[in-house]
Backbone as a chain_set.jsonl record, in Angstrom:
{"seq": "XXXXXXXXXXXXXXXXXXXXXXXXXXXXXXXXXXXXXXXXXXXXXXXXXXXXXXXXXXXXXXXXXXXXXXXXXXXXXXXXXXXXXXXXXXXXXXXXXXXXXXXXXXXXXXXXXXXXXXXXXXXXXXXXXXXXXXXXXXXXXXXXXXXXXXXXXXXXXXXXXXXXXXXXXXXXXXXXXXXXXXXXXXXXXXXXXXXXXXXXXXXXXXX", "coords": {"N": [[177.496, 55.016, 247.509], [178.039, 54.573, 250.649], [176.417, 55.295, 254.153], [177.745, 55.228, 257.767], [176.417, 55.101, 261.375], [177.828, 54.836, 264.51], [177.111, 54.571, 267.844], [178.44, 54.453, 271.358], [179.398, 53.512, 274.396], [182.588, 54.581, 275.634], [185.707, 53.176, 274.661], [188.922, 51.856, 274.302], [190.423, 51.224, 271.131], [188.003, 51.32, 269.693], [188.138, 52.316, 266.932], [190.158, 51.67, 265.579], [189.53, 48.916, 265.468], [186.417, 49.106, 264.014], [187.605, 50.015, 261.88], [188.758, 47.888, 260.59], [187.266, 46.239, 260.367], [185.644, 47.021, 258.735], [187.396, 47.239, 256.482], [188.108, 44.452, 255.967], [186.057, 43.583, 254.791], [186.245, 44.359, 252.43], [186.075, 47.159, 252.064], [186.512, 50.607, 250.394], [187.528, 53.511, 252.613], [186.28, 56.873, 252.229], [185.588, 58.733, 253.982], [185.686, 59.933, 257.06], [184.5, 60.399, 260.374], [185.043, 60.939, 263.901], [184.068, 61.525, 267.611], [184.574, 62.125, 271.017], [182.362, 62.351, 273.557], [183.502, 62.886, 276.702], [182.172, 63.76, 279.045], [180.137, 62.343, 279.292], [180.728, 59.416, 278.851], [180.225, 58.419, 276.42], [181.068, 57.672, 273.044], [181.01, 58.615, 269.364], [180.865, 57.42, 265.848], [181.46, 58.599, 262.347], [181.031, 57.301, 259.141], [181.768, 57.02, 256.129], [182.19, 55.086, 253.28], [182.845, 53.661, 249.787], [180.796, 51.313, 247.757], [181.683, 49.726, 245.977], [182.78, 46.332, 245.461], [182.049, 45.638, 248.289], [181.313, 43.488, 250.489], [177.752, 43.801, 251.5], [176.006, 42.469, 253.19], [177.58, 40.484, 254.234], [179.218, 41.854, 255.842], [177.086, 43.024, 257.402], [176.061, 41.098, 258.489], [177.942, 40.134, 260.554], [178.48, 42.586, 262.112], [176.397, 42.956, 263.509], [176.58, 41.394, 265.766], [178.387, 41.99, 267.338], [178.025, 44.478, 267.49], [175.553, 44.132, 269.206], [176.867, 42.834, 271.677], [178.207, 44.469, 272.228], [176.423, 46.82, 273.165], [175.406, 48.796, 271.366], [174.729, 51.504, 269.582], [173.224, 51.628, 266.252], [173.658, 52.443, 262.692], [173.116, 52.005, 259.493], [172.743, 53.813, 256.254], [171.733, 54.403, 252.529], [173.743, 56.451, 250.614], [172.688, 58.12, 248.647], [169.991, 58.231, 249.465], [167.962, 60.631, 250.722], [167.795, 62.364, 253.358], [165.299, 63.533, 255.88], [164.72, 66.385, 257.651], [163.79, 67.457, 260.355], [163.368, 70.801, 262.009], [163.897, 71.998, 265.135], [162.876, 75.263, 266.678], [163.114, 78.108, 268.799], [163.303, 81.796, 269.672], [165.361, 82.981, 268.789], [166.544, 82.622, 265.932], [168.693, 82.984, 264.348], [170.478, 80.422, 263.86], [168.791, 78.636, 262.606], [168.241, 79.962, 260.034], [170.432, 79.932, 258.817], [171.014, 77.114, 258.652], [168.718, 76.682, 256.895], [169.574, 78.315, 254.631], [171.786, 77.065, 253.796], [170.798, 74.134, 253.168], [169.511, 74.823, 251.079], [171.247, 76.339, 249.054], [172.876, 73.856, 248.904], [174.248, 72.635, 250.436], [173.471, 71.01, 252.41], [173.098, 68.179, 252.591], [169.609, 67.08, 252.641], [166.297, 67.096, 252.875], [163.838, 69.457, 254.383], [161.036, 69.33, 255.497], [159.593, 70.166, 257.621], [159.4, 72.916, 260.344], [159.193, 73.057, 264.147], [158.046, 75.095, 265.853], [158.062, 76.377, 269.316], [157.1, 79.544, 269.624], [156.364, 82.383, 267.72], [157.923, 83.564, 266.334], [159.56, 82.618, 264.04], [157.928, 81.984, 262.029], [157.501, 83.579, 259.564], [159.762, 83.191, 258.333], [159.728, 80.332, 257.52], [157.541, 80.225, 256.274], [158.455, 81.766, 253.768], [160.755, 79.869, 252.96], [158.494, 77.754, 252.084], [158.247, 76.031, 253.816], [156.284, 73.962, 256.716], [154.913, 75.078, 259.724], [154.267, 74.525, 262.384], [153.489, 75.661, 265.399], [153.81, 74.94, 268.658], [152.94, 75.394, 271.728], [154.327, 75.18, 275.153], [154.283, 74.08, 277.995], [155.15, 73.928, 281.886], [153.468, 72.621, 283.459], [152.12, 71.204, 280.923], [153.806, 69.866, 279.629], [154.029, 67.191, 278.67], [152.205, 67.093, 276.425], [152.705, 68.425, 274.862], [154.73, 67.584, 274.078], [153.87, 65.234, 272.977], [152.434, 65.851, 270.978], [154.406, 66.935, 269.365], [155.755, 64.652, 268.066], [154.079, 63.469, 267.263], [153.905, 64.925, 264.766], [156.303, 64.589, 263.382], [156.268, 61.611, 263.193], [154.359, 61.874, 261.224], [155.344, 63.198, 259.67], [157.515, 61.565, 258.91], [160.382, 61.99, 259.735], [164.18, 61.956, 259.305], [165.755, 62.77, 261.036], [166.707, 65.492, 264.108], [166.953, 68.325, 264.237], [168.297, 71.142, 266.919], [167.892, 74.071, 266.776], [168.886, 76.749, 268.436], [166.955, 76.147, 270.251], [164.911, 76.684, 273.029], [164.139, 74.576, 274.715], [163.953, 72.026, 277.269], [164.603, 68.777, 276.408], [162.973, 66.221, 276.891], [163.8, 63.109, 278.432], [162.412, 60.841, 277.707], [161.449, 61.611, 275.035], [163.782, 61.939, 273.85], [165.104, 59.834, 274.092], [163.876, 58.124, 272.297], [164.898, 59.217, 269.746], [167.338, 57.968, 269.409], [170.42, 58.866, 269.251], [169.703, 60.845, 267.082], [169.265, 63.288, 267.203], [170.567, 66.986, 266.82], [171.768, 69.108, 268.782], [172.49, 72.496, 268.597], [174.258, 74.771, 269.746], [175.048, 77.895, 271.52], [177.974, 78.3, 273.576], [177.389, 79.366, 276.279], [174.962, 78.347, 276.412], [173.154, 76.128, 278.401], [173.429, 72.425, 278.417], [171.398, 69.403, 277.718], [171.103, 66.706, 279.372], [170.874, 64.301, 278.87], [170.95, 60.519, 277.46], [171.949, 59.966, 274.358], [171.77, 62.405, 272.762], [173.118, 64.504, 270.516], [175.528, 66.744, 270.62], [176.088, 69.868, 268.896], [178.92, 72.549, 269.614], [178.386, 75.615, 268.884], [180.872, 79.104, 269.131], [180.555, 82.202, 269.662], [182.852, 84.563, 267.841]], "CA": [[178.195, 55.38, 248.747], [177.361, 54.303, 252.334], [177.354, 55.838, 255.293], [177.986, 54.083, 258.611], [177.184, 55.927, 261.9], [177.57, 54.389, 265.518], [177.216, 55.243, 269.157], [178.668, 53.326, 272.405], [180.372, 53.387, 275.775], [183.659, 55.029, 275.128], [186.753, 52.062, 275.335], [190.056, 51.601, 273.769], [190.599, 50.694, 270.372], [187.066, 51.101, 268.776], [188.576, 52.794, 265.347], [190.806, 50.476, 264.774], [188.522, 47.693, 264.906], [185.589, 49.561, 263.257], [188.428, 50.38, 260.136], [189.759, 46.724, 260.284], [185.964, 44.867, 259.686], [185.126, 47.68, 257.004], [188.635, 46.546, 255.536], [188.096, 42.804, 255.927], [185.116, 43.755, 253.917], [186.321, 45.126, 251.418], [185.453, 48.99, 251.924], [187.223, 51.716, 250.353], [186.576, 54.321, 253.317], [186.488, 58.151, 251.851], [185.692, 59.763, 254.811], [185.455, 59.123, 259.01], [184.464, 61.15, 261.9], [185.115, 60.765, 265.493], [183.546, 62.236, 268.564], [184.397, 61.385, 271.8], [181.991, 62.726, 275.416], [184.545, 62.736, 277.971], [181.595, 63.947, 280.435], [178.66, 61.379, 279.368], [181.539, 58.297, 278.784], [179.816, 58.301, 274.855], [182.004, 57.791, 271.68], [180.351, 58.902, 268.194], [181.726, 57.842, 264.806], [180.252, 58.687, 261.165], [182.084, 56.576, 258.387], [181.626, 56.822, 254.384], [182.451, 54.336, 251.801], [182.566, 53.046, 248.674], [180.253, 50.255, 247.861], [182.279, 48.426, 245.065], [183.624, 45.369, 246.172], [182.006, 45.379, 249.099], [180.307, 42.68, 250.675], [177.504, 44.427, 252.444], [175.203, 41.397, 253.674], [178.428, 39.841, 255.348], [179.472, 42.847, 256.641], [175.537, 43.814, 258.267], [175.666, 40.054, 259.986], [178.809, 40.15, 261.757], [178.842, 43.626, 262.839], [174.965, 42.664, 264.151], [176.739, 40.419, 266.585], [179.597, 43.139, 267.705], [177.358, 45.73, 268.194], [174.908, 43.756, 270.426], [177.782, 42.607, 272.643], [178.946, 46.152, 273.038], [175.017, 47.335, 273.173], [176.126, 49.871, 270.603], [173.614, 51.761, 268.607], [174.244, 51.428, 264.88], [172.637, 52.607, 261.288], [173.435, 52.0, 257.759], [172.521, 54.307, 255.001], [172.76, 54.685, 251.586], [174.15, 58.382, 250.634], [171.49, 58.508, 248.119], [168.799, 58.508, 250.287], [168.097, 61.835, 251.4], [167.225, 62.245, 255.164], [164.075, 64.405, 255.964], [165.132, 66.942, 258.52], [162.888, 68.802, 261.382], [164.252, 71.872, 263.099], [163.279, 73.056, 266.352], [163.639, 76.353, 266.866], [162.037, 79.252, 269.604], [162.825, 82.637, 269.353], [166.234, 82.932, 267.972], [166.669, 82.459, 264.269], [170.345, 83.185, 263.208], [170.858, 79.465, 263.08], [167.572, 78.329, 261.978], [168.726, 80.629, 259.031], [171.88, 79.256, 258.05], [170.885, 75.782, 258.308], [167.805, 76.865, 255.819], [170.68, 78.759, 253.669], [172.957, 76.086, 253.539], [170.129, 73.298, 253.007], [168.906, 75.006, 249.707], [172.408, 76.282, 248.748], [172.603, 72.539, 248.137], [175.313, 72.394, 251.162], [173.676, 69.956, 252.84], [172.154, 66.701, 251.663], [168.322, 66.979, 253.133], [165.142, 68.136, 252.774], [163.689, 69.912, 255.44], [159.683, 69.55, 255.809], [159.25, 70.861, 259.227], [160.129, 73.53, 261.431], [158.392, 73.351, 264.783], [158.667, 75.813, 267.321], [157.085, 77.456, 270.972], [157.238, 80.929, 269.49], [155.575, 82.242, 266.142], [158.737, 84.578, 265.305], [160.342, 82.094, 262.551], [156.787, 81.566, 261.082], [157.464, 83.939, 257.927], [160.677, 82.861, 257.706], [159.627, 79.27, 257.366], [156.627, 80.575, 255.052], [159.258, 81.82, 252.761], [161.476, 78.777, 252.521], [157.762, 76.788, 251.657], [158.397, 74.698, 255.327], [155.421, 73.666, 257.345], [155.614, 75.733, 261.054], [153.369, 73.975, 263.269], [153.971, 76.378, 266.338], [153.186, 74.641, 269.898], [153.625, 76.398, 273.139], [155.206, 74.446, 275.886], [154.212, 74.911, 279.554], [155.817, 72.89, 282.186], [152.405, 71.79, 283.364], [151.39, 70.416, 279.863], [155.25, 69.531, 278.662], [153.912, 65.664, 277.813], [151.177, 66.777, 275.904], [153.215, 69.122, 273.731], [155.804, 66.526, 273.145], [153.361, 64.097, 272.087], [152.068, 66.142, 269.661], [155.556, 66.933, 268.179], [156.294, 63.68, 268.038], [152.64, 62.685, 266.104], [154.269, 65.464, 263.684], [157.521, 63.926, 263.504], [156.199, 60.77, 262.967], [153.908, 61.823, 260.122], [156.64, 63.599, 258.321], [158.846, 60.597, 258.398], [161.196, 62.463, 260.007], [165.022, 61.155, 260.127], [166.366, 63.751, 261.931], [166.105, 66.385, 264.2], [168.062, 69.583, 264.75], [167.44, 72.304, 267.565], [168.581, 75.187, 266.263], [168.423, 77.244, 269.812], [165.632, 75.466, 270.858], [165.04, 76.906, 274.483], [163.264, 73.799, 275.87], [165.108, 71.226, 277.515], [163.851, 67.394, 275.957], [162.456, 65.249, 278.037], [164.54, 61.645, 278.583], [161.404, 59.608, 276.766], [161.708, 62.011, 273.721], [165.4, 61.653, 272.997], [165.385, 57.694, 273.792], [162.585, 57.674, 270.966], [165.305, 59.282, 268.762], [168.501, 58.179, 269.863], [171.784, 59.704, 268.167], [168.788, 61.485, 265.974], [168.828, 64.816, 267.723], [172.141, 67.525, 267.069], [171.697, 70.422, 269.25], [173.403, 73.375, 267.906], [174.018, 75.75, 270.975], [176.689, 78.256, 271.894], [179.357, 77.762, 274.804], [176.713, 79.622, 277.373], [174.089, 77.449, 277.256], [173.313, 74.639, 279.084], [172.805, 71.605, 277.218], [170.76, 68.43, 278.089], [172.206, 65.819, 280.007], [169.89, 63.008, 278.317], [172.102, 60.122, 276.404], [171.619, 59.867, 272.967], [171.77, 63.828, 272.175], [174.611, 64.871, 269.792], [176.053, 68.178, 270.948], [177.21, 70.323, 268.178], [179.214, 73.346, 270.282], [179.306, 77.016, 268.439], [181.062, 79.857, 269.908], [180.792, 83.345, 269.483], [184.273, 84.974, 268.219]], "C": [[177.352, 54.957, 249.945], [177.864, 54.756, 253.648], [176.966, 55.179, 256.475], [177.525, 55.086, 259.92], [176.703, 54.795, 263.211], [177.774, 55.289, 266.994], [177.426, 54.729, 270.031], [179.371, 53.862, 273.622], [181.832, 53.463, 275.275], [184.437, 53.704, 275.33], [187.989, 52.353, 274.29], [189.679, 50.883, 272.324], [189.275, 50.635, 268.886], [187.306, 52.026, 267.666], [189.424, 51.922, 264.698], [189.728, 49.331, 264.491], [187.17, 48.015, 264.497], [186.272, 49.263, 261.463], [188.765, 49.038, 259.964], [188.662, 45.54, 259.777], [185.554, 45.346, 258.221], [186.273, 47.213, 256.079], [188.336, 45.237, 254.613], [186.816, 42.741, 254.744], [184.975, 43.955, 252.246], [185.743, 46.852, 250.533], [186.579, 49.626, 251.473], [186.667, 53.258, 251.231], [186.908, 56.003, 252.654], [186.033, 59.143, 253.128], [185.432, 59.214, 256.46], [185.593, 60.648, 259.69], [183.996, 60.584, 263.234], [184.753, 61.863, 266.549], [183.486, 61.577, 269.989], [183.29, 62.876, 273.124], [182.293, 62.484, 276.381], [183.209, 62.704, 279.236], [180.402, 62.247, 280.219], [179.625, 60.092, 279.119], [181.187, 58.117, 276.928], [181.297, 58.437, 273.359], [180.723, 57.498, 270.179], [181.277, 58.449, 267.053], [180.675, 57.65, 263.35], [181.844, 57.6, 260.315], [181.184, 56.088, 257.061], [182.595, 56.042, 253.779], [181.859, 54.39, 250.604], [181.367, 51.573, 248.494], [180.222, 49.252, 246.385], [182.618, 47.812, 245.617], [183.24, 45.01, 247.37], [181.096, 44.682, 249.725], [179.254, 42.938, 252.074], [176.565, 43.624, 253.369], [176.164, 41.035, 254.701], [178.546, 40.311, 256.596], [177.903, 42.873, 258.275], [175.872, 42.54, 259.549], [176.834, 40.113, 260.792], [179.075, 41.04, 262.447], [177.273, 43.825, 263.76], [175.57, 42.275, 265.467], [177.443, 41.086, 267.147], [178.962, 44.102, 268.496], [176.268, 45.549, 269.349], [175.772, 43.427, 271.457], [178.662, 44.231, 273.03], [177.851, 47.442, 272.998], [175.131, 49.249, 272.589], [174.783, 49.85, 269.604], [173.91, 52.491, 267.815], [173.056, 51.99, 263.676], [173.546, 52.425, 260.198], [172.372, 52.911, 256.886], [172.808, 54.857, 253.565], [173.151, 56.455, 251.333], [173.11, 58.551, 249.504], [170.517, 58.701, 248.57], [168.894, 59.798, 251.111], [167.161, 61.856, 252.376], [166.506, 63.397, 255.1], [164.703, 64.79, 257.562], [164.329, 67.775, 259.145], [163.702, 70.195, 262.005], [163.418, 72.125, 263.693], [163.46, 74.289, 266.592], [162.339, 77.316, 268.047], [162.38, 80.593, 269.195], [164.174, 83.365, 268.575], [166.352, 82.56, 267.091], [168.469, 82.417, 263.424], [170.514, 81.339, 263.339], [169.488, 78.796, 262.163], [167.749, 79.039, 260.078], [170.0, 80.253, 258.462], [171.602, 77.95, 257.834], [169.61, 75.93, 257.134], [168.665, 77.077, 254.282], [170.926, 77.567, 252.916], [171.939, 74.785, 252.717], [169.579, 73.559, 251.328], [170.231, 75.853, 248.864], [172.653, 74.836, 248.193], [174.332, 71.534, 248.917], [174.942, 71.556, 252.073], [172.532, 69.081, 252.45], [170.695, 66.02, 252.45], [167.642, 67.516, 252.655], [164.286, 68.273, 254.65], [162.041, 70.429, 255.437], [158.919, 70.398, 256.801], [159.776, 71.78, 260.065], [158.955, 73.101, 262.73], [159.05, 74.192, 266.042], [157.534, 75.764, 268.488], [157.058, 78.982, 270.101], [156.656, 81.013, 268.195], [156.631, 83.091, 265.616], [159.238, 84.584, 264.101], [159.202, 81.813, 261.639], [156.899, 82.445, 259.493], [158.612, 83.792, 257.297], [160.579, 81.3, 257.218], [158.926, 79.566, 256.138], [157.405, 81.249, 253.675], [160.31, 81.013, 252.01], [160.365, 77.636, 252.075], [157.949, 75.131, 252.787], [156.743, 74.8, 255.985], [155.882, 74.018, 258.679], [154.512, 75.54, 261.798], [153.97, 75.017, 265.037], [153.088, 75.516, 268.038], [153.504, 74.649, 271.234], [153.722, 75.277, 274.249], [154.999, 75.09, 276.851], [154.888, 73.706, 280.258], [154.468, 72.324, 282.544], [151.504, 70.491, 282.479], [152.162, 69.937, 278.859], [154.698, 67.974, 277.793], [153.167, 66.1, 276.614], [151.554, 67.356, 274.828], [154.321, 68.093, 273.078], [155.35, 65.694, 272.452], [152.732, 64.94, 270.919], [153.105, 66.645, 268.808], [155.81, 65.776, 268.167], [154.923, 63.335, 266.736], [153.481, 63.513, 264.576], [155.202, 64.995, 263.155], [157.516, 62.777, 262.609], [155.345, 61.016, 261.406], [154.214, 62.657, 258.872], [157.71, 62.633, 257.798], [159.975, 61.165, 258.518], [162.434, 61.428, 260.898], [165.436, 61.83, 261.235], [166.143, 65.132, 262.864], [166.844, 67.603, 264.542], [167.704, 70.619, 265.498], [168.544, 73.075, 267.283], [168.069, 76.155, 267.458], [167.207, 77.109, 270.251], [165.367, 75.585, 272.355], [164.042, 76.154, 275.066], [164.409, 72.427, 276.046], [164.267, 69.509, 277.149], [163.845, 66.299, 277.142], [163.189, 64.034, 277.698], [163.637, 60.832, 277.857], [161.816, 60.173, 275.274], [163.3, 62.215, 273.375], [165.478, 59.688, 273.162], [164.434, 57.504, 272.506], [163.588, 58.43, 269.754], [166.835, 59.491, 268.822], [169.967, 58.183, 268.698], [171.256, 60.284, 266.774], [168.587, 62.983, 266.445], [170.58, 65.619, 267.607], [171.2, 68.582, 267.698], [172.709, 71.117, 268.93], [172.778, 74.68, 269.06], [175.412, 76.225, 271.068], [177.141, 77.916, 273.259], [178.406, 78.101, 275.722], [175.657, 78.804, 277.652], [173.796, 76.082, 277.913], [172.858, 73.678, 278.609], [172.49, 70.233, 278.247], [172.056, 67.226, 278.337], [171.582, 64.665, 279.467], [170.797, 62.084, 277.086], [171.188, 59.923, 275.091], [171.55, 61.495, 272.028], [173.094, 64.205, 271.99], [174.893, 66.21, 270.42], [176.979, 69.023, 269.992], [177.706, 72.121, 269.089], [179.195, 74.234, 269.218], [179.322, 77.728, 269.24], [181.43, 81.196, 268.645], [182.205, 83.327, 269.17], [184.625, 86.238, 266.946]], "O": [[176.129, 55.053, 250.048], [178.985, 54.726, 254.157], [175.923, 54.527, 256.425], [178.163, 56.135, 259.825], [175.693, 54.092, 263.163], [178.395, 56.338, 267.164], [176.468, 53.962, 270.123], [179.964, 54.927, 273.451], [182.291, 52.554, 274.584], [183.925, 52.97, 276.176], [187.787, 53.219, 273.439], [188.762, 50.063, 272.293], [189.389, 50.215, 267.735], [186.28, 52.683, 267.487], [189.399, 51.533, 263.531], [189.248, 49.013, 263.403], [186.485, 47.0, 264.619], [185.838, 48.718, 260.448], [189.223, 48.924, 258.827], [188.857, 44.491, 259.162], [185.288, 44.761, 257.171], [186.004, 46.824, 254.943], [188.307, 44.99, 253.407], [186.76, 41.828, 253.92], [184.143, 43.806, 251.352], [185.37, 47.344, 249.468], [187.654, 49.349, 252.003], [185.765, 53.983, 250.812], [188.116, 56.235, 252.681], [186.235, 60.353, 253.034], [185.001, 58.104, 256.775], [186.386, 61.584, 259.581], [182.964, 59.99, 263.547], [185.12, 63.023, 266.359], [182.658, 60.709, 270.265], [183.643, 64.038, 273.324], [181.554, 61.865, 277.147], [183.194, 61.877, 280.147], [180.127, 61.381, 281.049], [178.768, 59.227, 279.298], [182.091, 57.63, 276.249], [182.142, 59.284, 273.071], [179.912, 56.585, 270.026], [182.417, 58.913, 267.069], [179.656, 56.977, 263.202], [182.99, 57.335, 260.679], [180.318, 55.22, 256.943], [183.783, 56.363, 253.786], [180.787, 54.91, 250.294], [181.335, 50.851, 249.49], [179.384, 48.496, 245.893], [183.012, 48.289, 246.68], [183.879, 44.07, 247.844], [179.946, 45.114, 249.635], [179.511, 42.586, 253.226], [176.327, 44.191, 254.435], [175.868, 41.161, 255.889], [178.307, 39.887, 257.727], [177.906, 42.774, 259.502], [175.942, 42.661, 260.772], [176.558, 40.146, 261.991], [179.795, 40.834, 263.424], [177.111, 44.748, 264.558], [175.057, 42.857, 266.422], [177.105, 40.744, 268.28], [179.158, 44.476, 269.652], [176.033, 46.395, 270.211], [175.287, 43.874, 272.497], [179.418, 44.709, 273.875], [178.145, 48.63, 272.864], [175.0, 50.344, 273.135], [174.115, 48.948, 269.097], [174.513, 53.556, 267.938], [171.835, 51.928, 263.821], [174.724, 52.783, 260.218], [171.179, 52.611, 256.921], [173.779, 55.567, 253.307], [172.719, 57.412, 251.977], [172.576, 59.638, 249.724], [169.895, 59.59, 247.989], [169.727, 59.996, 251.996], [165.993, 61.473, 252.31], [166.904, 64.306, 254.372], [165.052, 63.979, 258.419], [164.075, 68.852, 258.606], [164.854, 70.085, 262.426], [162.303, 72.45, 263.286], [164.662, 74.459, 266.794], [161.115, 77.192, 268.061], [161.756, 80.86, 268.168], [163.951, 84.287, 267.791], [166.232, 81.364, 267.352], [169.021, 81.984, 262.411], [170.847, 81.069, 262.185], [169.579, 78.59, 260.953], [167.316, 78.429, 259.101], [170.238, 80.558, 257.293], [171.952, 77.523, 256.733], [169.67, 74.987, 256.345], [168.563, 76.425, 253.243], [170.486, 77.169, 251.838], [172.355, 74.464, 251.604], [169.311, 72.65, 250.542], [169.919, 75.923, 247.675], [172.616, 74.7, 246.97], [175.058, 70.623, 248.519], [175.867, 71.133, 252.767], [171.377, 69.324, 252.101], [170.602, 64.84, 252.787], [167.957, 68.464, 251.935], [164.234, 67.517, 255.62], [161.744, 71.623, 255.388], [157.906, 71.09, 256.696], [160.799, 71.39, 260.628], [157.826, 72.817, 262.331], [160.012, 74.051, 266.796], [156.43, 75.22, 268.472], [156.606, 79.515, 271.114], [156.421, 80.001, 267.535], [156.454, 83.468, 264.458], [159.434, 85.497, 263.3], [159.459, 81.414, 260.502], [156.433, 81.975, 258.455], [158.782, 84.066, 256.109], [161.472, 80.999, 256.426], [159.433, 79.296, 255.049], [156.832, 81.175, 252.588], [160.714, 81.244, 250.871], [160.86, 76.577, 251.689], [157.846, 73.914, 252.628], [156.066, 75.776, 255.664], [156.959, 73.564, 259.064], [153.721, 76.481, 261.864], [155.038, 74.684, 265.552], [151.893, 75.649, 268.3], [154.325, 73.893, 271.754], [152.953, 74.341, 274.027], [155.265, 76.285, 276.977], [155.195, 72.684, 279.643], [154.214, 71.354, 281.831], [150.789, 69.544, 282.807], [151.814, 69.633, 277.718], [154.92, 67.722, 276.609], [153.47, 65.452, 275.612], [150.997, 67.057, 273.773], [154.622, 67.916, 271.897], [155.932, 65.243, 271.465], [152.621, 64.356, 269.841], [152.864, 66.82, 267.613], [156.973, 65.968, 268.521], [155.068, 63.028, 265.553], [153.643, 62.892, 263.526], [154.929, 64.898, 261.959], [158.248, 62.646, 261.628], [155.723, 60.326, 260.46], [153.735, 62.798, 257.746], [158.459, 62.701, 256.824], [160.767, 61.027, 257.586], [162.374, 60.737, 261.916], [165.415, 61.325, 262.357], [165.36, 65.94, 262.362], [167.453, 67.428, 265.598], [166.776, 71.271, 265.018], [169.744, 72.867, 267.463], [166.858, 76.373, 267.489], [166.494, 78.047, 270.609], [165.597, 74.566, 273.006], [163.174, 76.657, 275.779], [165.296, 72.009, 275.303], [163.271, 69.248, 277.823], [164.633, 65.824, 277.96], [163.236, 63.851, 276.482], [164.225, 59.932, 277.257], [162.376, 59.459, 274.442], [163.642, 62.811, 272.353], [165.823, 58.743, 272.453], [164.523, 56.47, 271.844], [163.094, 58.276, 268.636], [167.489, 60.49, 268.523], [170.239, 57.572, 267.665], [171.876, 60.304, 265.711], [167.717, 63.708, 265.961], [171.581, 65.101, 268.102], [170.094, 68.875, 267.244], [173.827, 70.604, 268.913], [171.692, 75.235, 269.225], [176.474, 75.631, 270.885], [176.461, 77.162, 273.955], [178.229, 77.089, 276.4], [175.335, 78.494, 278.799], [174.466, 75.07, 277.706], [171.696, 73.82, 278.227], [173.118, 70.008, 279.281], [173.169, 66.969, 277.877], [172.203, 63.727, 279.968], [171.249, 62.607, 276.067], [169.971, 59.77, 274.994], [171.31, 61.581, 270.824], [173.994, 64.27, 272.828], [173.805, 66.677, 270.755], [178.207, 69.033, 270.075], [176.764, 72.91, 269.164], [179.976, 73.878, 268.335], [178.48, 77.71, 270.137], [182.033, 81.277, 267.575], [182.95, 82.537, 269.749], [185.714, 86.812, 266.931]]}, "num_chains": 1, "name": "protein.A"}
């Protein structure tokens, strides 16, 4: 299985002609998601196949040439490869806890090396899931110096992904371009979420 995901300047028509090259290809697609950002102009789409029949060399070079002319930022991976997942988290936990759940439930397809927070509250909850909780406090005075050292961590986890699970710091514009359409924030309806492109926005609401 392969999964497809891209990110671009919203316009007309880009599903159809996403579904019509994977066609020409010879993809059988089993699953697609769409996401458009009315406010930031951004369009998101994920897209699983099959990878009988399908010619994936062809495919890579002509959609190389597509996606630079519509300066669209693109990944291929296989679904076997399991993505190494960070969470951010500060002093709230109820999601930090479900995404742990769910992750060793076997509901979602990662492993999850790293938590890092500002706060030490999730530290025995990390120490009980056998995560690494590098805790590093965040002033605005010394914001670079903390980012660069989550980032050294980041980098020497081989981390694909990163998830802030109510992460009450707002990411600096260098550290989301260094991991662009690699960050979901998972925040409810009240808070205010980063205006920086390349940050997924997953919305929950209280109800």
């Amino acid at each position: 299985m392969r999964l497809f995901s891209l990110s671009l300047s919203s316009r007309k028509g880009l599903v159809a002609d996403v579904a019509s090259l994977l066609y020409r290809y010879g993809a059988n697609i089993t699953h697609a998601d769409q996401h458009q950002d009315h406010e930031a102009g951004l369009f998101f789409m994920r897209v699983e196949w099959t990878l009988q029949g399908f010619d994936l060399n062809a495919f890579r070079a002509e959609f190389q040439t597509t996606a630079a002319e519509l300066q669209m930022h693109w990944q291929l991976n296989l679904m076997s490869e399991v993505p190494r997942i960070a969470v951010f988290v500060s002093q709230y936990l109820h999601c930090l806890v479900d995404v742990l759940h769910r992750q060793q439930a076997g509901e979602l397809h990662c492993s999850i090396p790293l938590i890092i927070s500002n706060h030490h509250d999730g530290e025995a909850l990390a120490r009980f899931y056998g995560v690494e909780f590098p805790c590093i406090t965040v002033k605005p005075e010394a914001k670079k110096a903390a980012e660069d050292e989550q980032r050294r961590l980041l980098s020497a986890e081989g981390i694909d992904l990163i998830v802030l699970a109510r992460y009450m710091q707002i990411l600096s514009s260098d550290f989301v371009q260094e991991y662009p359409t690699r960050i979901i924030n998972v925040h409810h309806s009240f808070c205010r979420p980063s205006k920086a492109p390349g940050l997924i926005m997953w919305h929950s609401h209280e109800g």
